[in-house]
Tab-separated table of C-alpha atoms and ligand atoms in Angstrom:
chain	number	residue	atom	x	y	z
A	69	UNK	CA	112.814	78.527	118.560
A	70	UNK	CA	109.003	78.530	118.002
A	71	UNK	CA	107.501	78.018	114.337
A	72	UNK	CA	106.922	81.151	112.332
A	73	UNK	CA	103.018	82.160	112.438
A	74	UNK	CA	100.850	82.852	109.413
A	75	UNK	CA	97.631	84.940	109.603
A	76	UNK	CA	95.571	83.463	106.866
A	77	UNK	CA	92.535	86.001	105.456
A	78	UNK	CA	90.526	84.317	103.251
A	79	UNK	CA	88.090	87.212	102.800
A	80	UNK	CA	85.381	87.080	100.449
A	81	UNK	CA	83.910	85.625	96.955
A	82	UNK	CA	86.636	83.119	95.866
A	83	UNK	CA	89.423	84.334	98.448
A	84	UNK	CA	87.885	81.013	100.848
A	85	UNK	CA	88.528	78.234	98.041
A	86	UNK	CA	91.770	79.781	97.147
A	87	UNK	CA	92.859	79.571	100.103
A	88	UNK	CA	91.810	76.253	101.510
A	89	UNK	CA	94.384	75.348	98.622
A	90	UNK	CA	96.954	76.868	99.562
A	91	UNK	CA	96.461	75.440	103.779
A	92	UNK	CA	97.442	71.833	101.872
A	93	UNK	CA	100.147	73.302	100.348
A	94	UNK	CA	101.214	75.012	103.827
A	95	UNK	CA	100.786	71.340	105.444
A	96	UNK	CA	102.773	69.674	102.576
A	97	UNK	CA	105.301	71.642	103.833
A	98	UNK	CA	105.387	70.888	107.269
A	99	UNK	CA	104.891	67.210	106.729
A	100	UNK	CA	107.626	66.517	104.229
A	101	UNK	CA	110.130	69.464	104.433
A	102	UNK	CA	109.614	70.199	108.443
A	103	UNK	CA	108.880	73.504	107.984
A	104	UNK	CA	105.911	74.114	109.901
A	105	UNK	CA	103.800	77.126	110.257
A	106	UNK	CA	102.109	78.568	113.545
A	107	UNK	CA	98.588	79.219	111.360
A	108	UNK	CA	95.833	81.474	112.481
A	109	UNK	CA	92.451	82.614	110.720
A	110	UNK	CA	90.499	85.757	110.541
A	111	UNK	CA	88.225	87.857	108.652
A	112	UNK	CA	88.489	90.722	106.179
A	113	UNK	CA	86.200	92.475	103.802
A	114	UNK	CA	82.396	92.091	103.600
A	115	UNK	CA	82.851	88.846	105.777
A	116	UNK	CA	84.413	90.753	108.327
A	117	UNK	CA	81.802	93.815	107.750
A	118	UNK	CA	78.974	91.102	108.313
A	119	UNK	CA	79.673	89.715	111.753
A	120	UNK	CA	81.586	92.790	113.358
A	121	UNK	CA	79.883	95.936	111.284
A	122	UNK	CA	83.634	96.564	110.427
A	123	UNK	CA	85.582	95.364	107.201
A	124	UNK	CA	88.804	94.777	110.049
A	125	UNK	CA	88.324	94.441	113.206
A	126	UNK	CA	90.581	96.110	116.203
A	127	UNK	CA	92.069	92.131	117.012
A	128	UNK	CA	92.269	91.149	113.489
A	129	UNK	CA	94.512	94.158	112.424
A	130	UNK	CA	96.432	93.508	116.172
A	131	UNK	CA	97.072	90.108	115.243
A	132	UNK	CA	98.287	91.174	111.748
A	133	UNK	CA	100.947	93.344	113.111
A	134	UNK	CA	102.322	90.439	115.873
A	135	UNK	CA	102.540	87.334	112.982
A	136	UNK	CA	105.521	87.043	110.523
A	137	UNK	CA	103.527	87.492	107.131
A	138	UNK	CA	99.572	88.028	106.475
A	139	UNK	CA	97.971	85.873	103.262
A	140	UNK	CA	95.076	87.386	102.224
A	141	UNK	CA	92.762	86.188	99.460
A	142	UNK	CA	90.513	88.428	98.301
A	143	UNK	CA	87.670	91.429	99.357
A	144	UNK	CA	84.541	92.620	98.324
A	145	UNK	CA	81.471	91.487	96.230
A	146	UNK	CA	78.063	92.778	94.873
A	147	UNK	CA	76.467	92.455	98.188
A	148	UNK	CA	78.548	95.403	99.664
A	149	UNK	CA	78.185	97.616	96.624
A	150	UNK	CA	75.590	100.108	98.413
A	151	UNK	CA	77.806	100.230	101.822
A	152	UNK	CA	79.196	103.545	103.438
A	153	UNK	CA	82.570	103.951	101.724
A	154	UNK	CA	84.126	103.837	105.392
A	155	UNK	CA	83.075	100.494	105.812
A	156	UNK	CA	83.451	98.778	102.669
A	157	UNK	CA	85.306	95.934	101.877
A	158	UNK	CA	88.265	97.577	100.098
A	159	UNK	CA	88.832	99.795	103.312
A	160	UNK	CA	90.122	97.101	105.306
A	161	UNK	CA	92.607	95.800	102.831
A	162	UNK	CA	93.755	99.521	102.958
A	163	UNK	CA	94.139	99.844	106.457
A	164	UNK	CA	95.996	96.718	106.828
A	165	UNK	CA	98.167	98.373	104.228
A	166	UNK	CA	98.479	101.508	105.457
A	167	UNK	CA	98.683	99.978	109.427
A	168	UNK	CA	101.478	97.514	108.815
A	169	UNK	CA	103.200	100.668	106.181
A	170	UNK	CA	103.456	97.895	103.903
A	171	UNK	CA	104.996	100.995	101.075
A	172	UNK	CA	107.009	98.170	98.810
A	173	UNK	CA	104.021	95.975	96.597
A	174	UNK	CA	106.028	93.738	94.601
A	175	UNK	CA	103.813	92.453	91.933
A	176	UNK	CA	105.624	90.485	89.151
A	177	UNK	CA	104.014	89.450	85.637
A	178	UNK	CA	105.822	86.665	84.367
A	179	UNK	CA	104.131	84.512	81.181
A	180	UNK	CA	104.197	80.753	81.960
A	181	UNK	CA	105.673	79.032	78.455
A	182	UNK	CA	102.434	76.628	78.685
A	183	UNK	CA	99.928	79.513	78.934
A	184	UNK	CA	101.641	82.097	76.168
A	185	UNK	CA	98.844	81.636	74.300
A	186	UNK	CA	96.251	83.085	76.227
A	187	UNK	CA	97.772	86.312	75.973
A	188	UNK	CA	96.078	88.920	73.792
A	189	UNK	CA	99.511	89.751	72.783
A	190	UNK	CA	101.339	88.204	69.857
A	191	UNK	CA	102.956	85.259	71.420
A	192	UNK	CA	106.745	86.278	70.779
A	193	UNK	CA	105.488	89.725	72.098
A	194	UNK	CA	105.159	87.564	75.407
A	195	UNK	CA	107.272	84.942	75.980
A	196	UNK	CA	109.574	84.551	78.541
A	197	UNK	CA	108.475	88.026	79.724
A	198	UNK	CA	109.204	88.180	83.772
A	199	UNK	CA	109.186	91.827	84.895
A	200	UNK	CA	108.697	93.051	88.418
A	201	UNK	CA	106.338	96.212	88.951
A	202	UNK	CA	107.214	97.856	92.273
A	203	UNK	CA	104.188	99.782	93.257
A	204	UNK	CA	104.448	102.203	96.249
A	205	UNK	CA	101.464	101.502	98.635
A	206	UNK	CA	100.753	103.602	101.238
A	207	UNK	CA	100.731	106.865	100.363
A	208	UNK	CA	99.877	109.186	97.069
A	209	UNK	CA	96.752	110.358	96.019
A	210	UNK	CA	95.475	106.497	98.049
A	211	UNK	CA	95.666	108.609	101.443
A	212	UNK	CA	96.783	111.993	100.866
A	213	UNK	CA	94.848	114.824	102.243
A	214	UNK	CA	92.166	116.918	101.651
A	215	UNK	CA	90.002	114.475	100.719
A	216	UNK	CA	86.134	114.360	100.283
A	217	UNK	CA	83.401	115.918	98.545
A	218	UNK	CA	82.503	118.902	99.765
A	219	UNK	CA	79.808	121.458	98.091
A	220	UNK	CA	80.787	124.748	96.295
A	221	UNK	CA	78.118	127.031	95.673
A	222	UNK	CA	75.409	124.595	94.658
A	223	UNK	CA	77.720	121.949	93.319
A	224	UNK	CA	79.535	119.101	94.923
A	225	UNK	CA	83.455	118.974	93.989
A	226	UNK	CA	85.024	115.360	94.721
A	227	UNK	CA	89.087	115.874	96.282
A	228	UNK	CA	91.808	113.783	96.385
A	229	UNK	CA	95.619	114.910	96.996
A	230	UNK	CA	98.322	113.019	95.805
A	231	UNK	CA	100.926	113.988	98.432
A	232	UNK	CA	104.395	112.013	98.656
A	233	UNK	CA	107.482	113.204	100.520
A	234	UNK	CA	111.064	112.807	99.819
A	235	UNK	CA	111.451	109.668	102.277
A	236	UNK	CA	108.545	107.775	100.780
A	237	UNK	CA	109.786	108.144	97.420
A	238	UNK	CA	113.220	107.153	98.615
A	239	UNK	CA	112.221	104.184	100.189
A	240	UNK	CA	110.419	102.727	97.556
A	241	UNK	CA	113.018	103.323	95.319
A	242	UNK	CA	115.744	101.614	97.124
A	243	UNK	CA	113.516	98.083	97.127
A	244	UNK	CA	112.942	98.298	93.640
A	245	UNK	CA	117.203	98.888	93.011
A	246	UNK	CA	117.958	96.020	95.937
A	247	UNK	CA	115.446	93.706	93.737
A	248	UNK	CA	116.970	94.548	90.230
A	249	UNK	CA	120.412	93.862	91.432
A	250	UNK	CA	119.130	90.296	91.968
A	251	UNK	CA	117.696	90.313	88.747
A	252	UNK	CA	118.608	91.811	85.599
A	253	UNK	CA	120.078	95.125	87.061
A	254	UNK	CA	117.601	97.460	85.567
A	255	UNK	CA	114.926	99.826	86.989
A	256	UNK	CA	112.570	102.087	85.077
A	257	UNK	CA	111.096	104.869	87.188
A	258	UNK	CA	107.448	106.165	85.820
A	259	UNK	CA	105.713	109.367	87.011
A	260	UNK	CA	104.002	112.244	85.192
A	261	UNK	CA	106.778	114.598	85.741
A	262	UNK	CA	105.259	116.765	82.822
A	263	UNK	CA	102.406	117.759	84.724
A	264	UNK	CA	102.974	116.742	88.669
A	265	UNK	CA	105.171	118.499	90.909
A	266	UNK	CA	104.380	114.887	92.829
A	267	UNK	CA	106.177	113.820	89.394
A	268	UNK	CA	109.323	116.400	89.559
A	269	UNK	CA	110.536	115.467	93.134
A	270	UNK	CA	109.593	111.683	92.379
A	271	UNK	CA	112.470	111.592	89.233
A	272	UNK	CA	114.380	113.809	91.396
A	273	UNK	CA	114.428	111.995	94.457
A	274	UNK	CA	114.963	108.481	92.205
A	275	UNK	CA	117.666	109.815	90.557
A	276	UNK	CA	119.617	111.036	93.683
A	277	UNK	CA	119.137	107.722	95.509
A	278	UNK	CA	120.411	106.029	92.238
A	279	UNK	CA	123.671	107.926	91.863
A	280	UNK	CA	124.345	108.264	95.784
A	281	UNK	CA	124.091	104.572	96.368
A	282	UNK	CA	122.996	102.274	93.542
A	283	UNK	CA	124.922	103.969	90.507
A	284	UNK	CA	125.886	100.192	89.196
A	285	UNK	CA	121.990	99.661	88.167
A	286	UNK	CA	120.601	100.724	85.001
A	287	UNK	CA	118.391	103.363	85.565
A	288	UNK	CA	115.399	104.943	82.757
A	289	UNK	CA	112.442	107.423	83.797
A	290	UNK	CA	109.188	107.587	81.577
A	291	UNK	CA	106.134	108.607	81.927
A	292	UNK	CA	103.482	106.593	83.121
A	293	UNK	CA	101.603	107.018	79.716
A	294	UNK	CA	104.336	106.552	77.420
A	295	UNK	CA	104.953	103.477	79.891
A	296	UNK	CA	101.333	101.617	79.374
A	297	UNK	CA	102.264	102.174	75.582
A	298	UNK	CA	105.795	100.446	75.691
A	299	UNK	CA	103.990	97.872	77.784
A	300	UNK	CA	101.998	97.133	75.597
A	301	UNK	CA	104.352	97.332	72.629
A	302	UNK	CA	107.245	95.402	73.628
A	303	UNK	CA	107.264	94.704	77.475
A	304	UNK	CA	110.762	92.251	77.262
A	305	UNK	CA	112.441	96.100	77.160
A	306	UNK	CA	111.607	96.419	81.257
A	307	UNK	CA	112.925	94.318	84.085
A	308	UNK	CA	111.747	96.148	87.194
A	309	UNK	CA	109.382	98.852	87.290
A	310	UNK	CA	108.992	101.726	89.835
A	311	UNK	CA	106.081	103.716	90.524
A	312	UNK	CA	103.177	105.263	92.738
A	313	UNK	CA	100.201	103.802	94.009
A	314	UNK	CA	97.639	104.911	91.477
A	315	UNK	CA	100.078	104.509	88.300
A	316	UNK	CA	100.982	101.228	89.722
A	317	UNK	CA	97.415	99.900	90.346
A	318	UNK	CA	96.598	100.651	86.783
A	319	UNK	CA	100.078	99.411	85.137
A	320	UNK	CA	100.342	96.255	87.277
A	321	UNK	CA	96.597	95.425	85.870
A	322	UNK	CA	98.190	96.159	82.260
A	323	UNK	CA	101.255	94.009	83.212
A	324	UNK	CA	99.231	91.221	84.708
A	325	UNK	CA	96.928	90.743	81.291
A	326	UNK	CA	99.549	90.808	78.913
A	327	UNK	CA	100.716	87.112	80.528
A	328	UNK	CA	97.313	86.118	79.643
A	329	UNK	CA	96.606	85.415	83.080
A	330	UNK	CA	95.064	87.174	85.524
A	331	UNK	CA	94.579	84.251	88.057
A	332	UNK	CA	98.250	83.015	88.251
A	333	UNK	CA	99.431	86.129	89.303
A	334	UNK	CA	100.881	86.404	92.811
A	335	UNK	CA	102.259	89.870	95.412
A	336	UNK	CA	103.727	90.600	98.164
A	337	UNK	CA	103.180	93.994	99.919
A	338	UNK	CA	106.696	94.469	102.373
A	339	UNK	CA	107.697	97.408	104.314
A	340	UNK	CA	110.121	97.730	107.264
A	341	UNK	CA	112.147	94.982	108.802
A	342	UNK	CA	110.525	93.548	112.426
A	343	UNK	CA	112.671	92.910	115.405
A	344	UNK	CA	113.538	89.368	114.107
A	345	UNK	CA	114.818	90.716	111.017
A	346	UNK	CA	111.562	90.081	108.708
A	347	UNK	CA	109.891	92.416	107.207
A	348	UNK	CA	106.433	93.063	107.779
A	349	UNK	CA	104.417	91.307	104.944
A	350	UNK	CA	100.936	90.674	103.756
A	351	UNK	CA	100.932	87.962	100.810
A	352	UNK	CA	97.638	88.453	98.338
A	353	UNK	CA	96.864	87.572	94.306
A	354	UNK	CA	96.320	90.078	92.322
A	355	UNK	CA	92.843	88.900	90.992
A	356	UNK	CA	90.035	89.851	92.952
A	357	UNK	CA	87.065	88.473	94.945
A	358	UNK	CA	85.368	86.945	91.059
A	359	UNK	CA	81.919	86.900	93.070
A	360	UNK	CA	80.268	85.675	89.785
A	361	UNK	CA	82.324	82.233	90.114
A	362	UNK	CA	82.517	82.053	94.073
A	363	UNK	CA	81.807	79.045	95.919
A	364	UNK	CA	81.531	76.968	92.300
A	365	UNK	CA	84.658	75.188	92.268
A	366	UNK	CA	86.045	77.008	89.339
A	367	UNK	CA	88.776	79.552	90.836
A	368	UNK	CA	92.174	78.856	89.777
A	369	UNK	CA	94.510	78.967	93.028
A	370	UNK	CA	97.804	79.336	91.156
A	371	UNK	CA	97.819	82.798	92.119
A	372	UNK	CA	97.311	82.523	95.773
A	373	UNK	CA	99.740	79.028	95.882
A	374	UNK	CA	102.596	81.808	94.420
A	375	UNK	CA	101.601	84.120	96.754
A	376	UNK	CA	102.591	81.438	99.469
A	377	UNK	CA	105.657	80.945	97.524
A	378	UNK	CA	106.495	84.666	97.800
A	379	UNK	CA	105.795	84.576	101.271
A	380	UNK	CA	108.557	81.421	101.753
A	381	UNK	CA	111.214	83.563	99.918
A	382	UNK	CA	110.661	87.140	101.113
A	383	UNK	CA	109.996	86.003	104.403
A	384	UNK	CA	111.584	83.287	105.524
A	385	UNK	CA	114.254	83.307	103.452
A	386	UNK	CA	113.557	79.929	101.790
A	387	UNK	CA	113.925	81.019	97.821
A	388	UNK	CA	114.950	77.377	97.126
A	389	UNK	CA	111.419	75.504	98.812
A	390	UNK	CA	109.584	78.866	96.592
A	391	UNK	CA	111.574	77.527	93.327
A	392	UNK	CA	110.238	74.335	94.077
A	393	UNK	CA	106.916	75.476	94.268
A	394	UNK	CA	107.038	77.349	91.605
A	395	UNK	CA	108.131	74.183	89.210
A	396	UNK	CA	105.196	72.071	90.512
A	397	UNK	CA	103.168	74.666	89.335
A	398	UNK	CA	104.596	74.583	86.074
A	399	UNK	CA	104.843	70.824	86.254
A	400	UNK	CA	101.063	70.788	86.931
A	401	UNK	CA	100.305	73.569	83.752
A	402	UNK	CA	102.785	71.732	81.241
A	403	UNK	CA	100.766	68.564	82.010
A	404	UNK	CA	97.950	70.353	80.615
A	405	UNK	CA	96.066	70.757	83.473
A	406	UNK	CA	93.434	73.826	83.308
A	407	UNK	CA	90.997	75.618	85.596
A	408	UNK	CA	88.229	76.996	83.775
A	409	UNK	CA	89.884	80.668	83.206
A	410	UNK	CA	92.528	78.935	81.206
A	411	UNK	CA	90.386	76.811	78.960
A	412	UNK	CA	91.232	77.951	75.012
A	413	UNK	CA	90.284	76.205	72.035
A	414	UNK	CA	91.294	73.263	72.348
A	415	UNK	CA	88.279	71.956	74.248
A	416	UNK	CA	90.309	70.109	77.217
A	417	UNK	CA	87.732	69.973	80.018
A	418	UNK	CA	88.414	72.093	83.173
A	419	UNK	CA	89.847	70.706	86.229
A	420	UNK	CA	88.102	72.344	89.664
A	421	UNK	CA	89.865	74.694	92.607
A	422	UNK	CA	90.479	71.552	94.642
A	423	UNK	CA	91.886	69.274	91.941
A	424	UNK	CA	94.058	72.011	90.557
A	425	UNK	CA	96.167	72.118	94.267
A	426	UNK	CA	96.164	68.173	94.889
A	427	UNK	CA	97.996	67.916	91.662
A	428	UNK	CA	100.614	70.758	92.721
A	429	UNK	CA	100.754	68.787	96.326
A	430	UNK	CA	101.450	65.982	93.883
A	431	UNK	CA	103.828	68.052	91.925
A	432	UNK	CA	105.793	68.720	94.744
A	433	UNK	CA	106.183	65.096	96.123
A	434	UNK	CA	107.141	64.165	92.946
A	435	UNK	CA	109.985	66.475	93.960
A	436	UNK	CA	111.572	64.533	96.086
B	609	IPM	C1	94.683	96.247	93.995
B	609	IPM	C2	93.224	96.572	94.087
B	609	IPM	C3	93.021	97.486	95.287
B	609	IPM	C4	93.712	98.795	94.994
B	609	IPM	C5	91.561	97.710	95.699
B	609	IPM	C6	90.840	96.407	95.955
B	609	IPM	C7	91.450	98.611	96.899
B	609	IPM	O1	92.765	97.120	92.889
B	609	IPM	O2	95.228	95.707	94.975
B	609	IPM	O3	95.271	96.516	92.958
B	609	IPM	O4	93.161	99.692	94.328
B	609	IPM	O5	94.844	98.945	95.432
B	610	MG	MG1	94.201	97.092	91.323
């Protein structure tokens, strides 16, 4: 049987340093646990849009669809600011999306005991959170049409549609019941059913896939206001959280600060199953490009290492080599060890992107 391939898309602004982490990771891995990777790089983002005039190319998003999982660091920087919105950065991160129908984004915010601190959140308000946010991804008001702006009378209007059918909503709601049952059985749906008909058939549609097939999971519906404000109040109520594309952009970025740590924070975008049973996958942090601290040695790479880790358990179906990942890194923060987005009071000087992943390689041989 041949090794399972990795596209690796470094991207832009930190995504490069990130990543060149997480390749020793990928070859700790083949070296000492014989799990080897087929790995290939490409561009994305402004990189891409710089030698090609195209933020993906044609081969690039080929080659996406033929591997078993895509890592992607990050897109976009101040450079691209002025570009055509057809062309910028972002867009090809959304058609890989949208390409591969990635509609499942699993992005989980879980507060690391060493780092509880760091939250702006009281500390018992934080710790030992570990929810799940299940965003849908490739469709709502993202991509639905009409879209533009377009002049009335001597004014421009700006339209976007947020447009989801009955199977889309399904879907997404079935991974985020599969996922609770492995986890503490409970799914909140959010929507603005008050004011969307997008909203109505959302809670409708959850609730019928919940009681035809998944009545043994807890399930709660709020809307996606009420939801940023019980976030923020006392987020230990939720264990997984279902939700569209826009609501989840801007309630996974909620999630994601209230561990106190932006850069630690890993996905994993999933839609249907391929002929060899995986599903399609793209594996990306949450953080973004962080062109103010780019090429300076100062990224943290925690969240593109868990990203990896993700990819070993929702991919290849090794969720006992991601646990072990997952304890180096908290090995490595328990230690004390800090990248410069960490740094509190205490005055402990920062360790750099590089150091940072040869003491999680170390980490894990100490596994062993
Ligand atoms: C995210 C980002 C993207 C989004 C951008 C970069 C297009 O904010 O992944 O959350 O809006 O989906
Ligand atoms: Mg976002």
């Amino acid at each position: 049987m041949s090794n399972p391939s990795l596209l690796i898309l470094p991207g832009d602004g930190i995504g490069p340093e990130v990543m060149a982490e997480v390749r020793k990771i990928i070859g700790w891995y083949g070296d000492k646990r014989g799990l080897v990777f087929d790995v290939s790089e490409d561009l994305v983002g402004g990189c891409a849009y710089d030698k090609h005039g195209t933020p993906l190319h044609d081969d690039t998003m080929a080659k996406a669809q033929e591997v078993d999982a895509v890592l992607l660091g990050a897109v976009g920087g101040p450079k691209y600011d002025n570009l055509d919105f057809s062309v910028k950065p972002e867009r090809g991160l959304l058609r890989l999306r949208k390409e591969m129908d990635l509609y499942a984004n699993l992005r989980p915010a879980q507060c690391f005991d060493a780092l509880s601190d760091f939250s702006s959140l009281k500390k018992d308000v934080v710790a030992g959170l570990d929810i799940m946010i299940v965003r849908e991804l490739t469709s709502g008001v993202y991509f639905g049409e009409p879209r533009g702006i377009i002049k009335e009378g001597n004014e421009r209007v700006g339209i976007n549609t947020q447009r989801y059918t009955e199977s889309e909503i399904a879907r997404v709601a079935r991974s985020a019941f599969e996922l609770a049952r492995k986890r503490n059985n409970k799914v909140c749906s959010m929507e603005k059913a008050n004011v969307m008909e997008s909203g109505i058939l959302w809670r409708d549609v959850v609730t019928e896939v919940h009681q035809a097939e998944y009545s043994d999971v807890e399930l709660s519906h709020m809307y996606a206001d009420a939801g940023a404000m019980q976030l923020t109040r006392w987020p230990k109520q939720f264990d997984v959280i279902v939700t569209d594309n826009l609501f989840g952009d801007l309630l996974s970025d909620l999630a994601a600060m209230l561990t106190g740590s932006l850069g630690m924070l890993p996905s994993a975008s999933l839609g249907a199953p391929m002929e060899n049973g995986r599903p399609k996958a793209l594996y990306e942090p949450v953080h973004g490009s962080a062109p103010d601290i780019a090429g300076q040695g100062k990224a943290n790479p925690i969240a593109c290492i868990l990203s990896f880790a993700m990819a070993l358990r929702y991919s290849f179906d090794k969720g006992d080599e991601a646990d072990r990942l997952e304890k180096a890194v908290e090995k490595v923060l328990a230690d004390g060890l800090r990248t410069a987005d960490l740094l509190g009071a205490e005055g402990v000087s920062p360790v750099s992107t590089s150091e940072m992943g040869d003491a999680i390689v170390a980490a894990l041989d100490a596994t062993l």
